[in-house]
GROMACS .gro file of C-alpha atoms in nm:
model
  305
    1MET     CA    1  12.102   0.285   3.936
    2ALA     CA    2  12.240  -0.072   4.011
    3ALA     CA    3  11.902  -0.151   4.129
    4GLN     CA    4  11.710  -0.001   3.822
    5THR     CA    5  11.940  -0.227   3.625
    6GLU     CA    6  11.876  -0.480   3.801
    7GLY     CA    7  11.486  -0.450   3.804
    8GLY     CA    8  11.485  -0.403   3.410
    9VAL     CA    9  11.680  -0.709   3.382
   10LEU     CA   10  11.398  -0.896   3.595
   11ARG     CA   11  11.113  -0.734   3.414
   12TRP     CA   12  11.273  -0.851   3.091
   13PHE     CA   13  11.339  -1.216   3.211
   14LEU     CA   14  10.997  -1.234   3.339
   15SER     CA   15  10.798  -1.058   3.068
   16GLY     CA   16  10.768  -1.377   2.882
   17ARG     CA   17  10.803  -1.763   2.907
   18TRP     CA   18  11.075  -1.767   2.611
   19GLN     CA   19  11.300  -1.497   2.732
   20ALA     CA   20  11.296  -1.694   3.146
   21GLY     CA   21  11.340  -2.037   2.945
   22ILE     CA   22  11.605  -1.960   2.681
   23SER     CA   23  11.812  -1.764   2.945
   24ILE     CA   24  11.765  -2.039   3.215
   25ALA     CA   25  11.864  -2.296   2.937
   26VAL     CA   26  12.215  -2.079   2.878
   27LEU     CA   27  12.317  -2.116   3.225
   28PHE     CA   28  12.211  -2.464   3.279
   29SER     CA   29  12.411  -2.589   2.994
   30ALA     CA   30  12.703  -2.350   3.078
   31ALA     CA   31  12.696  -2.521   3.369
   32GLY     CA   32  12.746  -2.808   3.250
   33LEU     CA   33  13.042  -2.729   2.958
   34VAL     CA   34  13.228  -2.505   3.227
   35PRO     CA   35  13.320  -2.720   3.566
   36PHE     CA   36  13.461  -2.495   3.767
   37LEU     CA   37  13.113  -2.290   3.730
   38ALA     CA   38  12.884  -2.560   3.741
   39ALA     CA   39  12.772  -2.438   4.133
   40PRO     CA   40  12.676  -2.052   4.073
   41LEU     CA   41  12.576  -2.116   3.756
   42LEU     CA   42  12.294  -2.454   3.892
   43LEU     CA   43  12.259  -2.155   4.165
   44ASN     CA   44  12.111  -1.883   3.964
   45CYS     CA   45  11.912  -2.187   3.775
   46VAL     CA   46  11.728  -2.277   4.059
   47ALA     CA   47  11.656  -1.902   4.185
   48LEU     CA   48  11.533  -1.831   3.820
   49VAL     CA   49  11.295  -2.093   3.825
   50ALA     CA   50  11.184  -2.073   4.158
   51LEU     CA   51  11.137  -1.676   4.066
   52VAL     CA   52  10.935  -1.748   3.779
   53THR     CA   53  10.730  -1.991   4.019
   54LEU     CA   54  10.668  -1.729   4.245
   55GLN     CA   55  10.585  -1.431   4.024
   56ALA     CA   56  10.442  -1.581   3.693
   57GLY     CA   57  10.281  -1.883   3.852
   58ARG     CA   58  10.305  -2.237   3.808
   59LYS     CA   59  10.094  -2.269   3.440
   60GLU     CA   60  10.472  -2.047   3.308
   61SER     CA   61  10.697  -2.295   3.524
   62PHE     CA   62  10.582  -2.588   3.340
   63GLU     CA   63  10.575  -2.374   3.039
   64VAL     CA   64  10.974  -2.292   3.109
   65LEU     CA   65  11.057  -2.666   3.182
   66LEU     CA   66  10.940  -2.757   2.850
   67ILE     CA   67  11.104  -2.471   2.654
   68ALA     CA   68  11.451  -2.475   2.896
   69GLY     CA   69  11.450  -2.876   2.873
   70PHE     CA   70  11.443  -2.891   2.532
   71ALA     CA   71  11.652  -2.562   2.427
   72SER     CA   72  11.941  -2.735   2.727
   73ALA     CA   73  11.961  -3.071   2.513
   74LEU     CA   74  11.977  -2.889   2.157
   75PHE     CA   75  12.227  -2.650   2.288
   76THR     CA   76  12.452  -2.917   2.458
   77LEU     CA   77  12.327  -3.165   2.167
   78ASN     CA   78  12.271  -3.415   2.454
   79PRO     CA   79  11.894  -3.535   2.523
   80TRP     CA   80  11.984  -3.640   2.850
   81TYR     CA   81  12.109  -3.263   2.998
   82GLY     CA   82  11.671  -3.219   2.939
   83VAL     CA   83  11.594  -3.451   3.189
   84ALA     CA   84  11.883  -3.303   3.412
   85PHE     CA   85  11.733  -3.009   3.373
   86ALA     CA   86  11.392  -3.129   3.459
   87LEU     CA   87  11.528  -3.324   3.772
   88VAL     CA   88  11.851  -3.085   3.907
   89ALA     CA   89  11.729  -2.760   3.858
   90TRP     CA   90  11.353  -2.721   3.776
   91LEU     CA   91  11.194  -2.958   4.009
   92PRO     CA   92  11.406  -2.782   4.347
   93GLY     CA   93  11.308  -2.450   4.205
   94ARG     CA   94  10.970  -2.512   4.137
   95LEU     CA   95  10.973  -2.669   4.502
   96LEU     CA   96  11.161  -2.362   4.665
   97GLY     CA   97  10.877  -2.127   4.446
   98GLU     CA   98  10.544  -2.311   4.649
   99GLY     CA   99  10.760  -2.276   4.944
  100LEU     CA  100  10.808  -1.929   4.899
  101GLN     CA  101  10.471  -1.875   4.852
  102TRP     CA  102  10.333  -2.075   5.127
  103ASP     CA  103  10.472  -1.895   5.420
  104VAL     CA  104  10.546  -1.510   5.423
  105GLN     CA  105  10.917  -1.612   5.601
  106TRP     CA  106  11.094  -1.904   5.607
  107GLY     CA  107  10.845  -2.181   5.691
  108GLY     CA  108  10.798  -2.334   5.336
  109VAL     CA  109  11.130  -2.311   5.232
  110VAL     CA  110  11.272  -2.441   5.512
  111TRP     CA  111  11.040  -2.755   5.492
  112VAL     CA  112  11.114  -2.793   5.120
  113VAL     CA  113  11.526  -2.800   5.195
  114ILE     CA  114  11.503  -3.063   5.420
  115GLY     CA  115  11.298  -3.269   5.194
  116LEU     CA  116  11.514  -3.223   4.922
  117SER     CA  117  11.877  -3.291   5.111
  118LEU     CA  118  11.690  -3.606   5.236
  119LEU     CA  119  11.594  -3.727   4.863
  120ALA     CA  120  11.930  -3.565   4.750
  121LEU     CA  121  12.034  -3.819   4.995
  122ALA     CA  122  11.887  -4.149   4.917
  123LEU     CA  123  11.960  -4.121   4.566
  124SER     CA  124  12.314  -4.077   4.624
  125LEU     CA  125  12.317  -4.334   4.925
  126TRP     CA  126  12.141  -4.627   4.693
  127VAL     CA  127  12.027  -4.503   4.327
  128ILE     CA  128  12.360  -4.331   4.186
  129PRO     CA  129  12.573  -4.596   4.331
  130ARG     CA  130  12.298  -4.928   4.211
  131GLY     CA  131  12.370  -5.089   4.518
  132VAL     CA  132  12.719  -5.085   4.464
  133GLY     CA  133  12.775  -4.832   4.835
  134PRO     CA  134  13.082  -4.732   4.964
  135ALA     CA  135  13.298  -4.879   4.676
  136PHE     CA  136  13.126  -4.646   4.367
  137TRP     CA  137  13.234  -4.321   4.594
  138GLN     CA  138  13.585  -4.485   4.619
  139THR     CA  139  13.612  -4.559   4.260
  140GLN     CA  140  13.506  -4.215   4.158
  141MET     CA  141  13.709  -4.012   4.421
  142GLU     CA  142  14.057  -4.282   4.259
  143HIS     CA  143  13.970  -4.178   3.947
  144LEU     CA  144  13.955  -3.825   4.002
  145LEU     CA  145  14.269  -3.820   4.209
  146ALA     CA  146  14.462  -4.057   3.967
  147PRO     CA  147  14.661  -3.731   3.818
  148ALA     CA  148  14.819  -3.630   4.158
  149ARG     CA  149  14.796  -3.979   4.333
  150LYS     CA  150  15.211  -3.976   4.344
  151GLU     CA  151  15.222  -3.689   4.502
  152LEU     CA  152  14.958  -3.793   4.802
  153SER     CA  153  15.121  -3.930   5.107
  154THR     CA  154  14.984  -4.261   5.238
  155THR     CA  155  14.802  -4.037   5.555
  156GLN     CA  156  14.657  -3.841   5.304
  157ARG     CA  157  14.520  -4.105   5.118
  158GLN     CA  158  14.404  -4.301   5.426
  159VAL     CA  159  14.218  -3.914   5.516
  160LEU     CA  160  14.064  -3.906   5.191
  161ALA     CA  161  13.941  -4.256   5.177
  162ASP     CA  162  13.763  -4.194   5.542
  163MET     CA  163  13.603  -3.897   5.339
  164THR     CA  164  13.513  -4.086   5.030
  165ARG     CA  165  13.311  -4.309   5.258
  166LEU     CA  166  13.099  -3.950   5.351
  167MET     CA  167  13.047  -3.821   5.003
  168PRO     CA  168  12.678  -3.880   4.972
  169GLY     CA  169  12.635  -3.690   5.304
  170ILE     CA  170  12.864  -3.385   5.164
  171LEU     CA  171  12.721  -3.378   4.871
  172ALA     CA  172  12.347  -3.386   5.003
  173ALA     CA  173  12.457  -3.094   5.255
  174GLY     CA  174  12.593  -2.925   4.976
  175MET     CA  175  12.319  -2.900   4.777
  176ALA     CA  176  12.072  -2.803   5.079
  177LEU     CA  177  12.317  -2.472   5.126
  178LEU     CA  178  12.282  -2.428   4.735
  179TRP     CA  179  11.887  -2.480   4.762
  180THR     CA  180  11.861  -2.198   5.045
  181LEU     CA  181  12.065  -1.968   4.913
  182ALA     CA  182  11.837  -2.007   4.605
  183ALA     CA  183  11.585  -1.911   4.784
  184LEU     CA  184  11.740  -1.652   4.928
  185LEU     CA  185  11.821  -1.517   4.573
  186ALA     CA  186  11.465  -1.583   4.450
  187SER     CA  187  11.292  -1.372   4.747
  188ARG     CA  188  11.505  -1.074   4.687
  189TRP     CA  189  11.452  -1.082   4.353
  190ARG     CA  190  11.105  -1.074   4.322
  191GLU     CA  191  11.110  -0.788   4.577
  192ARG     CA  192  11.326  -0.578   4.396
  193PHE     CA  193  11.132  -0.667   4.079
  194GLN     CA  194  10.818  -0.518   4.316
  195GLY     CA  195  11.031  -0.218   4.410
  196VAL     CA  196  11.039  -0.308   4.789
  197LEU     CA  197  11.444  -0.156   4.869
  198VAL     CA  198  11.453  -0.308   5.214
  199PRO     CA  199  11.489  -0.706   5.221
  200GLN     CA  200  11.181  -0.813   5.399
  201ARG     CA  201  11.238  -1.180   5.470
  202VAL     CA  202  11.575  -1.202   5.536
  203PHE     CA  203  11.811  -1.487   5.685
  204ARG     CA  204  11.841  -1.436   6.025
  205ASP     CA  205  11.462  -1.537   6.058
  206TRP     CA  206  11.547  -1.898   5.935
  207VAL     CA  207  11.408  -2.106   6.174
  208LEU     CA  208  11.438  -2.462   6.175
  209PRO     CA  209  11.135  -2.695   6.310
  210ASP     CA  210  11.167  -2.810   6.662
  211ARG     CA  211  11.052  -3.209   6.550
  212LEU     CA  212  11.370  -3.239   6.346
  213ILE     CA  213  11.578  -3.258   6.692
  214TRP     CA  214  11.421  -3.606   6.664
  215LEU     CA  215  11.551  -3.677   6.361
  216LEU     CA  216  11.887  -3.555   6.510
  217ILE     CA  217  11.864  -3.800   6.833
  218ALA     CA  218  11.786  -4.085   6.620
  219THR     CA  219  12.104  -4.044   6.408
  220LEU     CA  220  12.323  -3.978   6.722
  221LEU     CA  221  12.186  -4.284   6.894
  222GLY     CA  222  12.215  -4.540   6.531
  223ILE     CA  223  12.558  -4.403   6.513
  224SER     CA  224  12.627  -4.555   6.876
  225LEU     CA  225  12.466  -4.895   6.822
  226LEU     CA  226  12.516  -4.968   6.438
  227HIS     CA  227  12.817  -5.156   6.314
  228GLY     CA  228  12.925  -5.233   5.937
  229ASN     CA  229  12.712  -5.176   5.652
  230ALA     CA  230  12.433  -5.087   5.817
  231LEU     CA  231  12.658  -4.781   5.991
  232TRP     CA  232  12.708  -4.617   5.665
  233PRO     CA  233  12.392  -4.469   5.598
  234VAL     CA  234  12.390  -4.351   5.925
  235GLN     CA  235  12.666  -4.155   5.897
  236ASN     CA  236  12.583  -3.969   5.618
  237LEU     CA  237  12.255  -3.878   5.778
  238ALA     CA  238  12.471  -3.710   6.049
  239ILE     CA  239  12.631  -3.480   5.790
  240VAL     CA  240  12.346  -3.390   5.655
  241VAL     CA  241  12.135  -3.336   5.946
  242GLY     CA  242  12.509  -3.153   6.080
  243GLY     CA  243  12.422  -2.924   5.731
  244LEU     CA  244  12.091  -2.848   5.813
  245TYR     CA  245  12.201  -2.712   6.195
  246LEU     CA  246  12.502  -2.514   6.031
  247LEU     CA  247  12.221  -2.290   5.878
  248GLN     CA  248  12.049  -2.276   6.207
  249GLY     CA  249  12.343  -2.149   6.339
  250LEU     CA  250  12.459  -1.927   6.031
  251SER     CA  251  12.111  -1.733   6.084
  252PHE     CA  252  12.140  -1.709   6.486
  253MET     CA  253  12.491  -1.569   6.374
  254HIS     CA  254  12.355  -1.321   6.125
  255LEU     CA  255  12.059  -1.267   6.367
  256TRP     CA  256  12.349  -1.143   6.654
  257PHE     CA  257  12.573  -0.969   6.419
  258ALA     CA  258  12.188  -0.742   6.335
  259SER     CA  259  12.091  -0.705   6.745
  260ARG     CA  260  12.392  -0.547   6.829
  261GLY     CA  261  12.389  -0.316   6.509
  262TRP     CA  262  12.685  -0.405   6.325
  263PRO     CA  263  12.807  -0.352   5.964
  264LEU     CA  264  12.824  -0.557   5.697
  265PHE     CA  265  13.216  -0.591   5.674
  266VAL     CA  266  13.187  -0.755   6.045
  267LEU     CA  267  12.967  -1.032   5.886
  268THR     CA  268  13.200  -1.080   5.561
  269ALA     CA  269  13.496  -1.133   5.747
  270PHE     CA  270  13.303  -1.401   5.950
  271TYR     CA  271  13.234  -1.572   5.674
  272ILE     CA  272  13.593  -1.552   5.569
  273GLY     CA  273  13.690  -1.675   5.889
  274LEU     CA  274  13.485  -1.982   5.863
  275ILE     CA  275  13.626  -2.015   5.474
  276LEU     CA  276  14.015  -1.999   5.634
  277LEU     CA  277  13.878  -2.206   5.958
  278SER     CA  278  13.654  -2.456   5.853
  279GLN     CA  279  13.667  -2.639   6.219
  280LEU     CA  280  13.416  -2.353   6.291
  281LEU     CA  281  13.172  -2.481   6.129
  282LEU     CA  282  13.090  -2.762   6.361
  283VAL     CA  283  13.108  -2.473   6.632
  284ILE     CA  284  12.842  -2.314   6.401
  285ALA     CA  285  12.655  -2.644   6.388
  286VAL     CA  286  12.667  -2.723   6.763
  287LEU     CA  287  12.535  -2.367   6.814
  288GLY     CA  288  12.261  -2.408   6.559
  289ILE     CA  289  12.147  -2.683   6.788
  290VAL     CA  290  12.145  -2.491   7.098
  291ASP     CA  291  11.958  -2.203   6.953
  292ARG     CA  292  11.702  -2.437   6.888
  293VAL     CA  293  11.718  -2.669   7.209
  294PHE     CA  294  11.722  -2.378   7.421
  295HIS     CA  295  11.574  -2.086   7.220
  296LEU     CA  296  11.863  -1.880   7.210
  297ARG     CA  297  11.721  -1.649   6.939
  298GLN     CA  298  11.406  -1.598   7.207
  299ARG     CA  299  11.648  -1.522   7.473
  300LEU     CA  300  11.847  -1.273   7.275
  301ALA     CA  301  11.495  -1.076   7.181
  302GLY     CA  302  11.422  -1.075   7.509
  303SER     CA  303  11.711  -0.912   7.680
  304ARG     CA  304  11.741  -0.620   7.375
  305SER     CA  305  11.350  -0.584   7.472
   0.00000   0.00000   0.00000
């Protein structure tokens, strides 16, 4: 019954450009007006745009851009929301939809996520701060933490100051995760719309390209050799590259759990553990690197056969 209900909602959503455009505009406007729900609402916006591109086509995707962009500006009484929708929701969704069409697995989406992550990093490093550099992000963090400043110890302030320098990388890596989830949602929604009950494109098949290891090597060399202001962009690039390999490590963990035939609640417990013990994220990222360098998933498949 739940699957039928979801399929009915998807059919209504995809039945016309106006339904799709207005629905996405409502979600995007709510994301801007309700900050604590911004991430999940934006996730759904991007996934729905990708679904429109994947199922309805490129022309319909442009029509949704016009309708949703205008509606977002109208709902919020702010024309910049229309521009923001085009850049933040529609463009990633459109590219993810193209990536899903390009490859029956995740090859196209992987390259889209890599490209968008590097673009987001470049914007966060140089465009948004308008040349100010780390000082811009430090100022933003000070404004954000001003109400709780008296309650923070000197050590906590120092830790936050160090983290602030890495905000561009953290934001770009976070967006990479959001775009990956959006692609997963769009792919699954399309399968539900087509009546496919068993997922055909699953996260355990997510594989980064081998050549990305050279970017990792260059980043590590840059951290070792550069100093001063030149080091700041490379440090943030390391966060983004680490985030990409974190996705690779999580993909391998999905494959490993599936190879053991363990139930879903075990995987759920694994993610709860990651949330509670965030230090494990580094371990999973290293696992992702080891997987690509030593081809662990091929070895796992060989041991099963």
